[in-house]
Structures are given as C-alpha cells and as structure tokens.
Coordinates of C-alpha atoms and ligand atoms in Angstrom, one line a residue:
Chain A
M1 CA -50.3 -23.3 -98.7
P2 CA -47.9 -20.8 -97.2
S3 CA -45.4 -19.2 -99.6
S4 CA -41.7 -20.1 -99.6
I5 CA -38.4 -19.5 -101.3
V6 CA -36.5 -22.7 -101.8
C7 CA -33.0 -23.0 -103.1
Q8 CA -31.8 -26.5 -103.9
N9 CA -28.0 -27.1 -104.6
L10 CA -27.8 -23.7 -106.2
C11 CA -24.5 -23.0 -108.0
F12 CA -23.6 -19.9 -109.9
D13 CA -20.6 -18.2 -111.5
Y14 CA -20.2 -14.9 -113.4
E15 CA -18.9 -15.5 -116.9
Y16 CA -15.9 -13.4 -117.9
D17 CA -14.9 -13.1 -121.5
D18 CA -11.2 -13.7 -121.1
E19 CA -10.8 -15.5 -117.7
A20 CA -12.1 -18.7 -116.3
P21 CA -15.4 -18.3 -114.5
V22 CA -15.2 -17.8 -110.7
E23 CA -17.7 -19.8 -108.7
V24 CA -19.6 -17.4 -106.6
L25 CA -22.4 -19.6 -105.1
K26 CA -21.4 -23.2 -104.2
N27 CA -24.1 -25.7 -103.6
V28 CA -26.4 -23.4 -101.6
S29 CA -29.5 -25.0 -100.2
V30 CA -31.9 -22.9 -98.1
E31 CA -35.6 -22.4 -97.4
I32 CA -37.2 -19.2 -96.4
K33 CA -40.8 -19.4 -95.2
E34 CA -43.7 -16.9 -95.2
G35 CA -43.6 -14.5 -92.3
E36 CA -39.9 -15.0 -91.5
F37 CA -37.5 -12.2 -90.9
V38 CA -34.1 -13.4 -92.0
A39 CA -30.8 -11.6 -91.9
L40 CA -28.2 -12.6 -94.4
V41 CA -24.7 -11.7 -93.3
G42 CA -21.1 -12.3 -94.5
K43 CA -17.9 -10.7 -95.6
N44 CA -17.7 -8.5 -98.7
G45 CA -17.7 -10.5 -101.9
C46 CA -19.0 -13.7 -100.3
G47 CA -22.0 -13.8 -102.6
K48 CA -24.9 -12.3 -100.7
S49 CA -26.1 -10.0 -103.4
T50 CA -25.7 -12.7 -106.0
L51 CA -27.9 -15.0 -103.9
A52 CA -30.5 -12.3 -103.4
K53 CA -30.7 -11.7 -107.2
H54 CA -31.5 -15.4 -107.6
F55 CA -34.6 -15.1 -105.4
N56 CA -36.5 -13.0 -108.0
A57 CA -35.1 -14.4 -111.2
I58 CA -32.7 -11.5 -112.0
L59 CA -30.0 -14.1 -112.1
L60 CA -30.6 -17.7 -113.0
P61 CA -28.8 -20.7 -111.5
K62 CA -25.9 -22.5 -113.3
S63 CA -27.1 -25.7 -111.7
G64 CA -29.6 -26.5 -109.0
R65 CA -33.0 -24.9 -108.6
V66 CA -34.7 -21.9 -107.1
L67 CA -38.4 -22.3 -106.4
I68 CA -40.7 -19.6 -105.4
D69 CA -44.0 -21.1 -104.3
G70 CA -43.0 -24.1 -106.3
M71 CA -42.4 -22.0 -109.5
D72 CA -39.0 -22.5 -111.0
T73 CA -37.1 -19.2 -111.7
T74 CA -35.9 -20.6 -115.0
D75 CA -39.4 -20.9 -116.3
E76 CA -39.9 -17.8 -118.4
D77 CA -43.6 -17.8 -118.1
S78 CA -43.6 -17.4 -114.3
V79 CA -40.9 -14.7 -114.1
I80 CA -43.4 -11.9 -113.8
K81 CA -45.4 -13.8 -111.1
I82 CA -42.2 -14.5 -109.2
R83 CA -41.2 -10.8 -109.3
E84 CA -44.6 -9.9 -108.1
K85 CA -44.1 -12.2 -105.1
V86 CA -40.5 -11.4 -104.3
G87 CA -39.6 -7.7 -104.3
L88 CA -35.9 -6.5 -104.2
V89 CA -34.7 -3.2 -102.7
L90 CA -31.2 -2.2 -103.6
Q91 CA -28.6 -0.3 -101.7
N92 CA -28.6 3.1 -103.4
P93 CA -32.1 4.6 -103.2
D94 CA -31.2 7.2 -105.9
N95 CA -30.7 4.5 -108.5
Q96 CA -34.0 2.7 -108.1
I97 CA -36.5 5.6 -108.2
V98 CA -37.9 5.8 -111.7
A99 CA -40.4 8.6 -111.7
T100 CA -40.2 12.3 -110.9
I101 CA -43.0 12.3 -108.3
V102 CA -43.1 10.0 -105.2
E103 CA -46.6 8.5 -105.8
E104 CA -45.9 8.0 -109.5
D105 CA -42.8 6.0 -108.6
V106 CA -44.8 3.8 -106.2
A107 CA -47.4 3.3 -108.9
F108 CA -44.8 2.1 -111.4
G109 CA -44.8 -1.5 -110.3
P110 CA -48.6 -2.0 -110.1
E111 CA -48.9 -0.1 -113.5
N112 CA -46.5 -2.7 -115.0
L113 CA -48.7 -5.5 -113.7
G114 CA -51.7 -4.0 -115.6
I115 CA -53.8 -3.3 -112.5
P116 CA -56.9 -1.0 -112.9
P117 CA -56.2 2.7 -112.1
L118 CA -58.5 2.8 -109.0
E119 CA -56.9 -0.2 -107.4
I120 CA -53.4 1.2 -108.1
R121 CA -54.4 4.4 -106.3
E122 CA -55.5 2.3 -103.3
R123 CA -52.3 0.3 -103.3
V124 CA -50.1 3.4 -103.6
D125 CA -51.9 5.1 -100.7
W126 CA -51.6 1.9 -98.6
A127 CA -47.9 1.4 -99.4
L128 CA -47.0 5.0 -98.7
K129 CA -48.9 4.9 -95.4
A130 CA -47.2 1.6 -94.4
V131 CA -43.7 3.2 -94.7
G132 CA -44.9 6.5 -93.3
M133 CA -44.3 8.6 -96.4
Y134 CA -47.9 9.4 -97.2
E135 CA -47.6 13.1 -96.7
F136 CA -44.7 13.2 -99.2
R137 CA -46.7 11.6 -102.0
E138 CA -46.5 14.6 -104.2
S139 CA -42.9 15.5 -103.6
A140 CA -40.0 15.2 -106.0
P141 CA -37.7 12.3 -104.9
H142 CA -34.5 14.4 -105.1
K143 CA -35.9 16.7 -102.4
L144 CA -36.1 13.8 -99.8
S145 CA -33.5 12.7 -97.4
G146 CA -31.7 9.4 -97.9
G147 CA -33.9 7.5 -95.4
Q148 CA -37.0 8.9 -96.9
K149 CA -35.9 7.9 -100.4
Q150 CA -35.2 4.4 -99.2
R151 CA -38.6 4.2 -97.6
V152 CA -40.1 5.3 -101.0
A153 CA -38.1 2.5 -102.6
V154 CA -39.6 0.1 -100.1
A155 CA -43.1 1.4 -100.7
S156 CA -42.6 1.0 -104.5
V157 CA -41.9 -2.7 -103.9
I158 CA -44.7 -3.4 -101.4
A159 CA -47.2 -1.7 -103.7
M160 CA -46.9 -4.8 -105.8
R161 CA -48.2 -6.8 -102.8
P162 CA -45.3 -9.2 -102.6
K163 CA -45.0 -12.0 -100.0
F164 CA -41.2 -11.5 -99.6
I165 CA -39.0 -8.4 -99.7
I166 CA -35.3 -8.8 -100.1
L167 CA -33.3 -5.8 -99.0
D168 CA -29.7 -5.6 -100.1
E169 CA -27.9 -3.4 -97.6
P170 CA -30.7 -0.8 -97.6
T171 CA -29.1 1.3 -94.8
A172 CA -25.5 1.2 -96.0
M173 CA -25.6 4.7 -97.5
L174 CA -27.7 6.3 -94.8
D175 CA -26.9 8.3 -91.7
P176 CA -27.8 6.9 -88.3
R177 CA -31.2 8.6 -88.4
G178 CA -32.0 7.3 -91.8
R179 CA -30.9 3.9 -90.7
S180 CA -33.3 3.7 -87.8
E181 CA -36.1 5.1 -89.9
V182 CA -35.6 2.4 -92.5
M183 CA -35.1 -0.4 -89.8
D184 CA -38.3 0.7 -88.0
C185 CA -40.1 0.5 -91.3
I186 CA -38.8 -2.9 -92.1
T187 CA -39.6 -4.4 -88.7
S188 CA -43.1 -2.9 -88.8
L189 CA -43.7 -4.5 -92.2
N190 CA -42.7 -7.8 -90.8
K191 CA -44.6 -7.6 -87.5
D192 CA -47.7 -5.6 -88.5
Y193 CA -48.1 -6.5 -92.1
G194 CA -46.8 -10.1 -92.0
L195 CA -44.4 -9.6 -94.9
S196 CA -41.4 -11.9 -95.0
I197 CA -38.1 -10.1 -94.9
V198 CA -34.6 -11.0 -96.1
L199 CA -32.3 -8.3 -94.9
I200 CA -28.7 -8.3 -96.2
T201 CA -26.5 -6.3 -93.8
H202 CA -23.1 -5.7 -92.4
N203 CA -24.6 -4.2 -89.3
M204 CA -24.9 -6.8 -86.5
D205 CA -27.3 -4.6 -84.5
E206 CA -29.7 -4.8 -87.5
A207 CA -29.1 -8.5 -87.9
A208 CA -29.9 -9.1 -84.2
L209 CA -33.5 -7.8 -84.9
A210 CA -34.2 -10.8 -87.2
D211 CA -35.7 -14.1 -86.2
R212 CA -33.0 -16.0 -88.1
I213 CA -29.5 -15.3 -89.2
I214 CA -27.9 -16.9 -92.2
A215 CA -24.1 -16.4 -92.5
M216 CA -22.3 -17.0 -95.7
E217 CA -18.6 -17.5 -96.4
D218 CA -17.1 -17.8 -99.8
G219 CA -20.3 -18.8 -101.6
R220 CA -21.5 -21.3 -99.0
I221 CA -24.0 -21.0 -96.1
V222 CA -22.0 -21.7 -92.9
M223 CA -24.5 -20.8 -90.2
D224 CA -28.2 -20.7 -90.0
A225 CA -29.8 -20.2 -86.6
P226 CA -31.7 -17.6 -84.5
P227 CA -29.6 -14.6 -83.4
D228 CA -29.3 -15.6 -79.7
E229 CA -27.8 -18.9 -80.8
V230 CA -25.5 -17.4 -83.5
F231 CA -24.1 -14.7 -81.3
T232 CA -23.1 -17.2 -78.5
H233 CA -20.4 -18.5 -80.9
I234 CA -18.5 -15.2 -80.8
E235 CA -15.2 -16.8 -81.9
A236 CA -16.9 -18.5 -84.9
I237 CA -18.5 -15.3 -85.9
R238 CA -15.1 -13.5 -85.7
A239 CA -13.6 -16.2 -87.8
L240 CA -16.1 -15.4 -90.6
G241 CA -14.8 -11.8 -90.5
L242 CA -18.0 -10.5 -88.9
D243 CA -18.7 -8.6 -85.8
V244 CA -21.2 -9.2 -83.0
P245 CA -23.4 -6.5 -81.6
P246 CA -21.4 -4.2 -79.3
V247 CA -23.5 -5.2 -76.2
T248 CA -22.9 -8.9 -77.0
Q249 CA -19.2 -8.2 -77.2
L250 CA -19.4 -6.4 -73.9
A251 CA -21.2 -9.3 -72.1
F252 CA -18.6 -11.7 -73.6
D253 CA -15.7 -9.6 -72.3
L254 CA -17.3 -9.4 -68.9
R255 CA -17.8 -13.1 -68.9
K256 CA -14.2 -13.7 -69.8
N257 CA -13.2 -11.6 -66.8
G258 CA -15.2 -13.8 -64.5
I259 CA -18.4 -11.8 -64.2
D260 CA -21.5 -13.9 -64.6
M261 CA -23.4 -12.7 -67.7
P262 CA -25.9 -14.6 -69.8
Q263 CA -24.8 -15.8 -73.2
D264 CA -27.8 -14.5 -75.2
I265 CA -27.5 -10.8 -74.8
L266 CA -28.4 -9.0 -78.0
H267 CA -30.0 -5.7 -77.1
V268 CA -29.0 -2.8 -74.8
N269 CA -31.9 -3.3 -72.3
Q270 CA -31.0 -7.0 -71.8
C271 CA -27.4 -5.9 -71.1
V272 CA -28.4 -3.2 -68.7
R273 CA -30.6 -5.6 -66.7
A274 CA -27.8 -8.2 -66.5
V275 CA -25.3 -5.6 -65.3
L276 CA -27.7 -4.2 -62.8
R277 CA -28.1 -7.7 -61.2
H278 CA -24.5 -7.4 -60.1
L279 CA -24.8 -4.0 -58.6
Q280 CA -25.8 -3.6 -54.9
P281 CA -28.8 -1.3 -54.5
V282 CA -27.6 1.6 -52.3
E283 CA -29.7 2.6 -49.4
G284 CA -31.6 5.8 -50.3
G285 CA -29.8 5.8 -53.8
A286 CA -31.6 6.7 -57.0
D287 CA -33.8 3.9 -58.4
I288 CA -32.7 3.7 -62.0
F289 CA -35.4 1.4 -63.1
G290 CA -38.2 3.2 -61.4
N291 CA -40.5 0.7 -59.9
D292 CA -38.5 -2.3 -61.1
K293 CA -37.0 -4.3 -58.3
Y294 CA -33.6 -6.0 -58.9
Chain B
M1 CA -31.5 24.6 -107.4
D2 CA -34.6 23.4 -109.2
I3 CA -33.7 22.3 -112.7
T4 CA -36.3 19.6 -112.8
F5 CA -39.1 22.0 -113.1
G6 CA -37.3 23.9 -115.8
Q7 CA -39.5 26.8 -116.7
Y8 CA -42.5 25.8 -114.7
Y9 CA -44.0 28.6 -112.6
P10 CA -46.1 27.0 -109.8
S11 CA -49.6 28.3 -109.3
K12 CA -53.1 27.0 -109.1
S13 CA -54.6 29.1 -111.8
P14 CA -57.3 27.7 -114.2
V15 CA -54.7 27.5 -117.0
H16 CA -52.4 25.5 -114.8
R17 CA -55.1 23.0 -114.0
L18 CA -56.1 22.4 -117.7
D19 CA -55.5 18.9 -119.0
P20 CA -51.9 18.8 -120.5
R21 CA -53.3 17.2 -123.6
V22 CA -55.7 20.1 -124.1
K23 CA -52.8 22.6 -123.6
L24 CA -50.6 20.7 -126.1
I25 CA -53.3 20.7 -128.8
F26 CA -54.1 24.3 -128.0
V27 CA -50.6 25.5 -128.5
L28 CA -50.2 23.6 -131.7
V29 CA -53.4 25.1 -133.1
Y30 CA -52.4 28.5 -131.8
I31 CA -49.2 28.4 -133.7
V32 CA -51.1 27.4 -136.9
T33 CA -53.5 30.3 -136.2
I34 CA -50.6 32.7 -136.0
F35 CA -49.3 31.6 -139.3
L36 CA -52.7 31.8 -140.9
G37 CA -53.3 35.3 -139.5
T38 CA -51.6 37.4 -142.1
S39 CA -53.6 40.5 -141.3
F40 CA -53.3 43.0 -138.4
V41 CA -56.9 42.3 -137.4
G42 CA -56.2 38.5 -137.2
L43 CA -53.0 39.0 -135.3
G44 CA -54.7 41.6 -133.1
L45 CA -57.2 38.9 -132.1
C46 CA -54.4 36.5 -131.3
T47 CA -52.7 39.1 -129.2
A48 CA -55.8 39.9 -127.3
F49 CA -56.4 36.3 -126.7
L50 CA -52.8 35.7 -125.4
I51 CA -53.1 38.7 -123.1
T52 CA -56.3 37.3 -121.6
A53 CA -54.7 33.9 -121.1
V54 CA -51.7 35.5 -119.4
I55 CA -54.0 37.4 -117.0
I56 CA -56.0 34.2 -116.2
S57 CA -52.9 32.2 -115.6
R58 CA -51.6 34.9 -113.2
L59 CA -48.1 34.7 -114.6
P60 CA -45.8 37.7 -114.1
V61 CA -45.0 39.5 -117.3
R62 CA -41.2 39.5 -116.6
L63 CA -41.3 35.7 -117.3
F64 CA -42.2 36.5 -120.9
A65 CA -39.7 39.2 -121.1
K66 CA -37.0 36.7 -120.0
A67 CA -38.3 34.2 -122.6
I68 CA -38.1 36.7 -125.5
K69 CA -34.8 38.3 -124.5
P70 CA -32.5 35.6 -126.0
I71 CA -34.1 35.7 -129.4
L72 CA -34.2 39.5 -129.5
P73 CA -31.2 39.7 -132.0
I74 CA -33.1 37.3 -134.4
I75 CA -36.3 39.5 -134.1
I76 CA -34.3 42.6 -134.9
F77 CA -32.5 41.0 -137.8
T78 CA -35.7 39.7 -139.4
A79 CA -37.4 43.0 -138.9
I80 CA -34.6 44.8 -140.8
I81 CA -34.4 42.3 -143.6
N82 CA -38.2 42.6 -144.1
L83 CA -38.0 46.3 -144.0
F84 CA -35.9 46.4 -147.2
Y85 CA -37.1 43.5 -149.2
A86 CA -40.9 44.0 -149.4
G87 CA -40.9 46.2 -152.5
G88 CA -43.7 48.8 -153.2
D89 CA -43.9 52.6 -152.8
P90 CA -40.8 54.1 -151.2
L91 CA -41.5 56.1 -148.0
F92 CA -38.0 57.4 -147.4
Y93 CA -34.4 56.4 -148.1
I94 CA -31.6 55.1 -145.9
F95 CA -28.2 55.1 -147.6
S96 CA -30.1 55.3 -150.9
I97 CA -32.0 52.1 -150.1
A98 CA -35.8 52.6 -150.3
V99 CA -37.9 51.9 -147.2
T100 CA -41.4 51.1 -148.4
K101 CA -44.8 51.3 -146.7
Q102 CA -45.2 47.6 -147.3
G103 CA -41.8 47.0 -145.9
V104 CA -42.7 48.7 -142.6
L105 CA -45.9 46.8 -142.4
T106 CA -44.5 43.3 -143.1
S107 CA -41.6 43.8 -140.7
L108 CA -44.1 44.9 -138.0
L109 CA -46.2 41.8 -138.8
V110 CA -43.2 39.5 -138.5
V111 CA -42.1 41.0 -135.2
V112 CA -45.6 40.6 -133.7
R113 CA -45.8 37.1 -135.0
I114 CA -42.5 35.9 -133.6
I115 CA -43.3 37.5 -130.2
L116 CA -46.7 35.8 -130.2
L117 CA -45.1 32.5 -131.1
I118 CA -42.5 32.6 -128.3
A119 CA -44.9 33.9 -125.7
G120 CA -47.6 31.4 -126.7
S121 CA -45.4 28.3 -126.5
S122 CA -43.8 29.6 -123.3
M123 CA -47.3 29.7 -121.8
L124 CA -47.3 25.9 -122.1
T125 CA -44.0 25.3 -120.3
F126 CA -44.8 28.0 -117.6
T127 CA -48.1 26.4 -116.7
T128 CA -47.4 22.7 -117.1
T129 CA -44.9 20.6 -115.1
P130 CA -42.5 18.5 -117.3
T131 CA -44.0 15.4 -115.8
S132 CA -47.5 16.1 -116.9
L133 CA -46.2 17.4 -120.2
T134 CA -44.5 14.0 -120.8
D135 CA -47.7 12.2 -119.7
G136 CA -49.9 14.3 -121.9
L137 CA -47.6 13.8 -124.9
E138 CA -47.5 10.0 -124.3
R139 CA -51.3 9.8 -124.2
L140 CA -51.8 12.1 -127.2
L141 CA -49.3 10.2 -129.3
S142 CA -50.4 6.8 -128.2
P143 CA -52.6 6.2 -131.3
L144 CA -49.4 6.4 -133.3
T145 CA -48.1 3.1 -131.8
V146 CA -50.1 1.6 -134.7
F147 CA -47.4 2.9 -136.9
R148 CA -44.8 1.3 -134.7
L149 CA -43.7 4.6 -133.2
K150 CA -42.2 3.8 -129.7
V151 CA -44.4 6.3 -127.9
H152 CA -44.2 4.7 -124.5
E153 CA -40.4 4.2 -124.7
L154 CA -39.9 7.8 -125.7
A155 CA -42.0 9.0 -122.8
M156 CA -40.2 6.7 -120.4
M157 CA -36.8 8.1 -121.6
M158 CA -38.0 11.6 -121.0
T159 CA -39.2 10.7 -117.5
I160 CA -36.0 9.1 -116.6
A161 CA -34.0 12.0 -118.0
L162 CA -36.1 14.4 -115.9
R163 CA -35.7 12.2 -112.8
F164 CA -31.9 12.0 -113.1
I165 CA -31.1 15.6 -114.0
P166 CA -31.0 16.7 -110.4
T167 CA -29.1 13.6 -109.2
L168 CA -26.5 14.0 -111.9
T169 CA -26.2 17.8 -111.3
E170 CA -25.6 17.1 -107.6
E171 CA -23.0 14.5 -108.5
T172 CA -21.2 16.9 -110.9
D173 CA -20.9 19.3 -108.1
K174 CA -19.4 16.6 -105.8
I175 CA -16.9 15.5 -108.4
M176 CA -15.9 19.1 -109.2
N177 CA -15.2 19.7 -105.5
A178 CA -13.3 16.4 -105.2
Q179 CA -11.1 17.3 -108.2
K180 CA -10.6 20.8 -106.8
A181 CA -9.6 19.3 -103.5
R182 CA -7.0 17.4 -105.5
G183 CA -5.7 20.7 -106.9
A184 CA -7.5 20.7 -110.3
D185 CA -8.0 24.2 -111.6
I186 CA -11.5 24.3 -113.1
D187 CA -12.6 27.9 -112.9
S188 CA -9.8 29.8 -114.5
G189 CA -7.9 30.1 -117.8
G190 CA -9.0 30.5 -121.4
L191 CA -11.9 28.6 -123.0
F192 CA -9.7 25.7 -124.3
K193 CA -8.0 25.3 -120.9
R194 CA -11.3 25.2 -119.1
V195 CA -12.8 22.7 -121.5
K196 CA -9.7 20.5 -120.9
A197 CA -10.1 20.9 -117.2
L198 CA -13.6 19.5 -117.4
V199 CA -12.4 16.1 -118.7
P200 CA -11.5 14.8 -115.2
V201 CA -15.0 15.8 -114.2
F202 CA -16.9 14.2 -117.1
I203 CA -15.1 10.9 -117.1
P204 CA -16.1 9.9 -113.5
L205 CA -19.6 11.3 -114.2
L206 CA -19.9 9.1 -117.2
V207 CA -18.7 6.0 -115.3
S208 CA -21.1 6.6 -112.5
S209 CA -24.0 7.2 -114.9
F210 CA -23.4 3.8 -116.4
R211 CA -23.4 2.3 -112.9
R212 CA -26.6 4.0 -112.1
A213 CA -28.1 2.9 -115.4
F214 CA -27.3 -0.7 -114.6
D215 CA -28.8 -0.4 -111.1
L216 CA -31.9 1.3 -112.5
A217 CA -32.4 -1.4 -115.1
V218 CA -32.3 -4.1 -112.3
A219 CA -34.7 -2.0 -110.2
M220 CA -37.1 -1.7 -113.1
E221 CA -36.9 -5.4 -113.9
C222 CA -37.6 -6.2 -110.2
R223 CA -40.8 -4.2 -110.6
C224 CA -42.0 -6.3 -113.5
Y225 CA -41.3 -3.7 -116.2
T226 CA -41.5 -5.2 -119.6
G227 CA -42.2 -2.2 -121.8
G228 CA -45.4 -0.4 -122.6
E229 CA -47.5 -3.4 -123.5
G230 CA -50.2 -4.4 -121.0
R231 CA -49.3 -1.4 -118.8
T232 CA -52.0 0.6 -117.1
R233 CA -51.7 4.0 -115.5
M234 CA -52.7 5.2 -112.1
K235 CA -53.6 8.7 -113.2
I236 CA -56.9 8.9 -115.0
F237 CA -56.9 11.7 -117.5
K238 CA -60.4 13.0 -117.7
L239 CA -61.5 16.2 -119.5
R240 CA -63.4 18.6 -117.3
C241 CA -65.7 21.5 -118.2
A242 CA -62.8 23.9 -118.3
D243 CA -61.0 21.7 -120.8
Y244 CA -64.0 21.6 -123.1
L245 CA -64.3 25.4 -122.8
A246 CA -60.7 25.8 -123.7
L247 CA -61.1 23.6 -126.8
G248 CA -64.2 25.6 -127.7
I249 CA -62.3 28.9 -127.4
M250 CA -59.5 27.4 -129.5
I251 CA -62.0 26.5 -132.4
V252 CA -63.6 30.0 -132.2
L253 CA -60.2 31.6 -132.4
L254 CA -59.1 29.6 -135.3
A255 CA -62.4 30.1 -137.2
S256 CA -62.4 33.8 -136.6
V257 CA -58.9 34.2 -137.9
I258 CA -59.7 32.2 -141.0
V259 CA -62.9 34.2 -141.6
I260 CA -61.1 37.5 -141.1
N261 CA -58.3 36.6 -143.5
F262 CA -59.8 34.5 -146.2
V263 CA -63.5 35.4 -146.3
L264 CA -63.6 39.1 -145.3
G265 CA -60.0 39.7 -146.6
L266 CA -59.3 42.3 -144.0
V267 CA -55.7 43.6 -143.7
Ligands
ATP1 N1 -21.8 -8.4 -112.2 C1 -20.7 -9.1 -111.8 N2 -19.9 -9.6 -112.8 C2 -18.8 -10.3 -112.4 N3 -18.5 -10.6 -111.1 C3 -19.3 -10.2 -110.2 C4 -20.5 -9.4 -110.5 N4 -21.1 -9.0 -109.3 C5 -20.3 -9.6 -108.3 N5 -19.3 -10.3 -108.8 C6 -18.3 -11.1 -108.1 O1 -19.0 -12.1 -107.4 C7 -18.5 -12.2 -106.0 C8 -19.7 -12.1 -105.1 O2 -20.3 -10.8 -105.2 P1 -21.5 -10.3 -104.4 O3 -21.8 -8.9 -104.9 O4 -22.6 -11.3 -104.5 O5 -21.0 -10.2 -102.9 P2 -21.6 -9.6 -101.6 O6 -21.6 -10.6 -100.6 O7 -22.9 -9.0 -102.0 O8 -20.6 -8.5 -101.2 P3 -20.9 -7.0 -100.6 O9 -21.0 -7.2 -99.1 O10 -19.6 -6.3 -100.9 O11 -22.1 -6.5 -101.2 C9 -17.5 -11.1 -105.9 O12 -16.2 -11.8 -105.9 C10 -17.7 -10.2 -107.0 O13 -16.4 -9.8 -107.4
MG2 MG1 -23.7 -7.0 -102.0

C-alpha cells in the first residue's frame, strides 16, 4: 500500500494564558500521496508552518485527525514511527544541526532509531551523496555556506529513510546560489529517489517546480491544483496576497495587451518559445535557437 | 576564528590517533603517578616519559610554554612558600629567615610537579578534538548510568555547547556591529561603563539563544530524539595495537614509580 498523509477536518489553535485562543487551522482536509511534490503557499501567518508541524506529530490537532499511513498522530506509541516516515526541515539551518561534525549530525537521526553502527554508516554516506555533500562529511558545520548547511539538514532527515520530507521555507535565509543548490537537491530527491516533498515557500518560481500547489488563506485551504492551472487564475492568486512567477506575469501582461500568449507559462524557456513565435525570422539573421525552427 | 577546537593542535601523529578513552585514562593515571612520585628519580622518570610523548606527538614546545605561562605566578608563589616552610638544616639566611636544604629540595619538587601536571593534561587537549573527548568521556562514564548519573545527557549538552559556540560568537559580533551602527559606544570608557555598554548586546543575544533553543528542540524531536535510551552510535570505538601499547606503558610507568618510591625508597 502506498504511503500517505491524510488530514481530516483538522482544527487547531494556539493556547494563550491570558487571551482567548485564536483559531489557526480551520477544518483543513487534505491528502498527500507517496511520490508527490507539493508546494504549500500562502500569506505570512496563514498557518502553513502550523499545518506542517501536524504532519509529524510535533503539534496535535484540537479536533479532526491526522493519519500517516493510517497511524493517528495522537497515538503516542506510533509517534516515533510517524517521525521516521515524515521528516521536517526548518527554515534556519543553523538551528537544526546538532553535532559538531557533518557526518555525526547526519548520523544523529538513525542513532536515535537504534540502528546498528554499520547500517548507520551506509545511510549517512548515502544521504550525504544524495545531497551532494559527501566530500564535506568531516567538516565542522559552522564552516559551511548557508546552502551547504541546509543540504546537511536535508541529509540528516533523509538518513532516517523517510517517505515524506516537509521543508518549511528552506531557502528563505539563503542567497540566490544557496537557493538554487537547495532547490536542485529537493527536485532530485523527488525525481531520482522517489521521495515525497512538501515544500512551504513564498517564492513562486520554486512553487512552480511542484506537481501540485496548495494555497492557504487564514487557516483554510483555498486552492489545490497543478501549477499550470493555479497560475492561470492570476487575479485569484493576487487576491490571496501571493505573486505569480515573473514569466507568468509577463505572459499575462502581454495577453492583456492583445498579444496571443498561452495561459500555462511557468518557466523561462516556455516564455521564450511563445515570444519567439511572434517574431518574424529575419533573412540571414542570427538563429537564436540553433537548429530549432520556429 | 576557531574557538570550537579550543586548544586542539591538528596533526596525524600516533598520539593524536590514540583512542580518546585511552588518553583520558592515561592522563588520570599520569596525574596520580605524579602525586605518588615524591622522589627526584620518580619525577625524573615522569619527565622523561612526558618529553618522549611530546616528541612522538610532534607538538611544538611553544604550545606548552603558552599553557604554563598563565599559572607562572602560582608556581613562583608555591615555590617561595615551600622554600621557607620545610624546616631542617639552614643553608643561608634571607632577612634572617633560614633557607634550608630540605626547603630548596621540596620547592624544586613542587615546581617540577606542577609543570608536569599542566603539561601532561595539556597533552590531552592538544591532541584530542573536543568532539572525541566528549565521545570518549560519554563511553567511559556510561557504566555509571547504573547509579542514575545522566551521562548521555551531560555529553549531549557538551556537544550542543561546542556546536553553538561559533554560531553565538558570530551572532555576538553581528549584534555588536548593529549596536555600534546605532551609536552605541562599546569599546571605550572605564570598566564599569564598558560592562554597562554590553547590556544591549547580551539581551538580544539571550533572546535569540532562546529562539534557537526552541528550534533545536523541535529539530531534535523531528529526528526521533528521546534521550539516551535505545540509542546506538555510528562510530565504533575499537582499541588498536597502539592503544594497548599505550595502556601497557602506562602500567609500567605507574609500577616503576611505586617501586622506586615505596620499595627502593630512593630520593
Ligand atoms: N508558537 C506559537 N504560539 C502562539 N501562536 C503562534 C505560534 N506560532 C504561530 N502562531 C500564530 O499562528 C498563526 C499561524 O502561524 P504560522 O507560523 O503557522 O504561519 P505561517 O503560514 O507559517 O507564516 P510564515 O509565512 O510567516 O511562516 C499566526 O497568527 C501566528 O501568530
Ligand atoms: Mg512559517
């Protein structure tokens, strides 16, 4: 049976001592299947991180249920199994690295699971290779760049051999290079290793890489569709306080100005092709696309 | 800046590669040996041994000079006290206080002993990374969990402290610069004024450390951490020939000093 994360009518509020509790998740129902690459988007404070923490029993529902492979997160006996299946990577890589040596940190999770030493070694080497950090295995974490640290954090989670990895804004604190390093690593884990990904992000270019986008507003799921469908509703996305990828915006603006552009443009190369269709090839001019005929 | 590695002097010498547990036991026994060795012959043996160890470990001598320097006043002070308080036959007088032959000998012994003590224990920190030291300590002390001593928790705390020292140092620098950019005067004035000026540095540092601690706790929970119980370790600590040799040398050293002192009664 394929693995899945299922939320049924999930409600949650943070308790405050002096004030009335504020509802953060309101009747959320969603299912994430094995192998999917899901992007979770929404304005600041709409409850994305709160939802993510329900997926591996860090937070427990007020009402409703969260089931991981059929195991209820409120069942104390299955918490460890659930966390083994669903790994969570946080925003700040500095705060989630435990050990003073990269490979020791990656070993931390498997060590907690009580796995025999030789198998831990195998898993650590595999995880570090999967994120491209194998040659840094003996480095001290504080000597790595932000993107490298975040990849170590990812390796530390996949060393537990999870089915799902939840990443809560993993690129928010990184420079453009670190971002693309981490995004390449995430997409490769999904495509080459078959891991399911839930990526929380504010960056729509990153969200466009997913197979499915879930948009949240004020504790509710308001949109759940593949990226090409989601980004055709540009006004609706705007209304949620979100952006669309810049190329999608460009195509939209061109369309508004009467230039015929397809609705499902998400990536730069698609946009370039669409624009080139409108340009007349000049006799003897440079052929931009090499052998490609337009 | 490399605070994490404290005093560690990287090298691949045989001493560096010894098992940290062996080194810890060795240093402990070595200290006992120095205290047992009340004679010059015994201490001479300890000194000869230490010099050999330094040569094998390929550590520069200036490291040891640096380690001994801070406690030089204490060494001098104890030497002077011992010079006058030993009793016995007066050799000569300073300000009508007798300096005896025994006095000179004891103060010499004390000086040699302190220097051996400092140099010997520095050997441990020079040749072992804090990480493997913590590891070694955890494994050596693990039998004590029977007496409900929280060995694993202690080692975990040490590891986390080591891990976060560079992060927090970096953050302190950032906050200091941020406060300076706002016109805070941190580097001048008297002691009291400077300490006061550090308050706006330490409060944000404290707040951010708490935030980090919360994050770290979540990250550790996510990775199934439930304390030391049922935990395995990736690194296998296995004694090699060199480790057994070191333990052998340790026993021979201890035994010879005991024999020299208590059986032969040499001075
Ligand atoms: N530990 C907490 N205690 C109390 N309230 C909290 C806590 N964490 C979050 N909240 C509140 O819950 C709401 C949702 O927060 P959450 O962190 O889930 O949002 P988010 O979608 O992840 O936002 P962001 O994009 O800024 O990360 C916010 O109003 C926030 O103030
Ligand atoms: Mg968040």
